[in-house]
């Protein structure tokens, strides 16, 4: 069973870079057919897919976030990471990492079979 756990600071100042890491257990992130994603949910709003990295390191980004989002992986630690630069208060959200057995585009979130518990990130000075 795949398990995911997000980690990173809970408070980031405006204009700084938000960095989060997802540690995966129960499956290697290099296993063929697995896709590893970052998803967020701002307060009072729905889920928003941010981007996905696949088993060979190819990355897919949401067009609306691509300009200031970076996703990478560290296979030696079985982790993948998110960096969101130049954050504003509108980036305040619960951030989730999740896995799926298919790649984007995603029509809904039911395709994600495993989720981390989520981590609250607040952007504030």
Steps between C-alpha positions, in 0.01 A plus 500: 500500500635838398536753779592865455602762753545872434754706688608861496451835669151606593564871458661676206543872446366668185743501205696208647513144369280230646676162516330174589615139488296184469650182640364183343494156658360171382601561139800632315444831321680346202242222462361500150148639459502705821440874487571726797311825538462814705148625565385789716178628651472868593263584784139483387593380152532173313799286426754629248743274319844665486720253320622144464831319469509152356721199567774610258506863614284661234302790644159638407379835635171676531510775236379756753785425741779393265683832507585475871479128578773240501464130581796266539581161646777339704496131422766424764259621769179392322373856522361761266486871565311816417638850474265794449678829453387858562211392718213728594225461763290340225736201520380427854356150487518144622754329277470130420720252323324211330559208268318370196543225244439731207638831390342840440271648392274403788125541469441444869683410818362151540788374288740566788516180700722617783530837672715651767323647800559853371701784645373851566712775349423861582653787307518803724746760614 
